[in-house]
XYZ file of C-alpha atoms in Angstrom:
117
model
C 0.000 0.000 0.000
C 1.336 3.399 -0.993
C 1.756 5.987 1.769
C 0.990 9.622 1.093
C 1.913 12.752 3.028
C -1.619 14.122 2.700
C -3.884 13.230 5.633
C -6.867 11.087 4.712
C -9.388 13.758 5.731
C -7.641 16.648 3.957
C -10.137 16.694 1.102
C -12.912 17.214 3.613
C -10.970 19.298 6.144
C -12.461 16.871 8.627
C -12.000 16.619 12.338
C -14.521 14.457 14.185
C -17.063 16.301 16.318
C -16.542 15.975 20.055
C -19.925 14.360 20.551
C -22.214 13.741 17.572
C -24.972 12.528 19.895
C -25.295 16.056 21.239
C -25.749 17.647 17.803
C -28.930 19.687 17.970
C -30.416 22.389 15.849
C -30.014 25.821 17.376
C -31.701 27.600 14.505
C -35.088 29.062 15.356
C -37.871 28.493 12.881
C -40.666 30.844 11.907
C -43.111 32.063 14.492
C -46.117 30.313 12.978
C -48.776 29.497 15.530
C -48.645 25.874 16.620
C -51.790 23.853 16.165
C -52.403 21.408 18.978
C -54.047 18.060 18.505
C -57.623 17.480 19.584
C -58.055 14.522 21.943
C -61.448 13.150 22.844
C -62.628 10.384 25.137
C -62.629 6.834 23.836
C -65.584 6.179 21.561
C -66.192 9.842 20.699
C -65.764 10.760 17.037
C -63.912 13.828 15.897
C -65.685 16.529 13.948
C -64.365 17.520 10.505
C -62.673 20.701 11.858
C -61.046 18.624 14.620
C -59.823 16.061 12.064
C -58.408 18.894 9.961
C -56.670 20.427 13.005
C -55.139 17.026 13.876
C -53.946 16.563 10.304
C -52.375 20.041 10.233
C -50.625 19.418 13.576
C -49.299 16.042 12.394
C -48.016 17.537 9.130
C -46.293 20.406 10.955
C -44.600 17.914 13.279
C -43.465 15.787 10.312
C -42.015 18.831 8.511
C -40.215 19.994 11.664
C -38.636 16.548 12.116
C -37.386 16.630 8.513
C -35.915 20.142 9.049
C -34.153 19.007 12.217
C -32.672 16.045 10.307
C -31.319 18.315 7.562
C -29.935 20.729 10.178
C -28.115 17.821 11.840
C -26.648 16.720 8.505
C -25.397 20.281 7.905
C -23.642 20.213 11.283
C -22.109 16.737 10.819
C -20.963 16.817 7.172
C -17.828 18.991 7.013
C -18.341 20.181 3.409
C -21.742 21.714 4.214
C -22.387 25.159 5.648
C -25.570 26.499 7.266
C -26.108 28.771 4.249
C -26.552 25.704 2.004
C -30.265 24.917 2.358
C -30.818 22.917 -0.821
C -32.095 19.502 0.255
C -30.695 17.903 -2.896
C -27.240 19.373 -2.211
C -27.362 18.280 1.437
C -28.208 14.709 0.424
C -25.566 14.644 -2.333
C -22.804 15.921 -0.036
C -23.893 13.497 2.699
C -23.625 10.528 0.314
C -20.157 11.721 -0.801
C -19.068 12.024 2.822
C -20.348 8.553 3.739
C -18.459 7.080 0.750
C -15.350 8.930 1.926
C -15.749 7.530 5.469
C -16.128 3.998 4.082
C -12.955 4.435 2.000
C -11.087 5.850 5.007
C -12.189 2.887 7.139
C -10.980 0.400 4.513
C -7.586 2.163 4.361
C -7.249 2.105 8.140
C -8.247 -1.576 8.286
C -5.573 -2.315 5.663
C -2.980 -0.407 7.683
C -3.930 -2.392 10.804
C -3.538 -5.689 8.932
C -0.118 -4.547 7.630
C 0.973 -3.546 11.130
C -0.109 -6.896 12.592
C 2.022 -8.923 10.138
């Protein structure tokens, strides 16, 4: 295996985060009024406006979870910056980074095998 003077992570200017489990979005979202879910006693049916309110609340929660996921990817992937909000770009750069990590792992495993011989 050929050794190079360039560190493996140089292309990504990568240094591992101290604790990826603690990565959280600090960005505040719009001040849209939150719609709370309507809960009734067992056996009671919801009215159409209550069904609509529940659907809106569920959809808002789903969208917020997706935004949080993209924000976490922006924080974890070193080639992304908070100004890059294109979902397609975020996914593309994330795939590139995962491929890079897989390649880096294979190189390190090869180096370990060489060292153990």
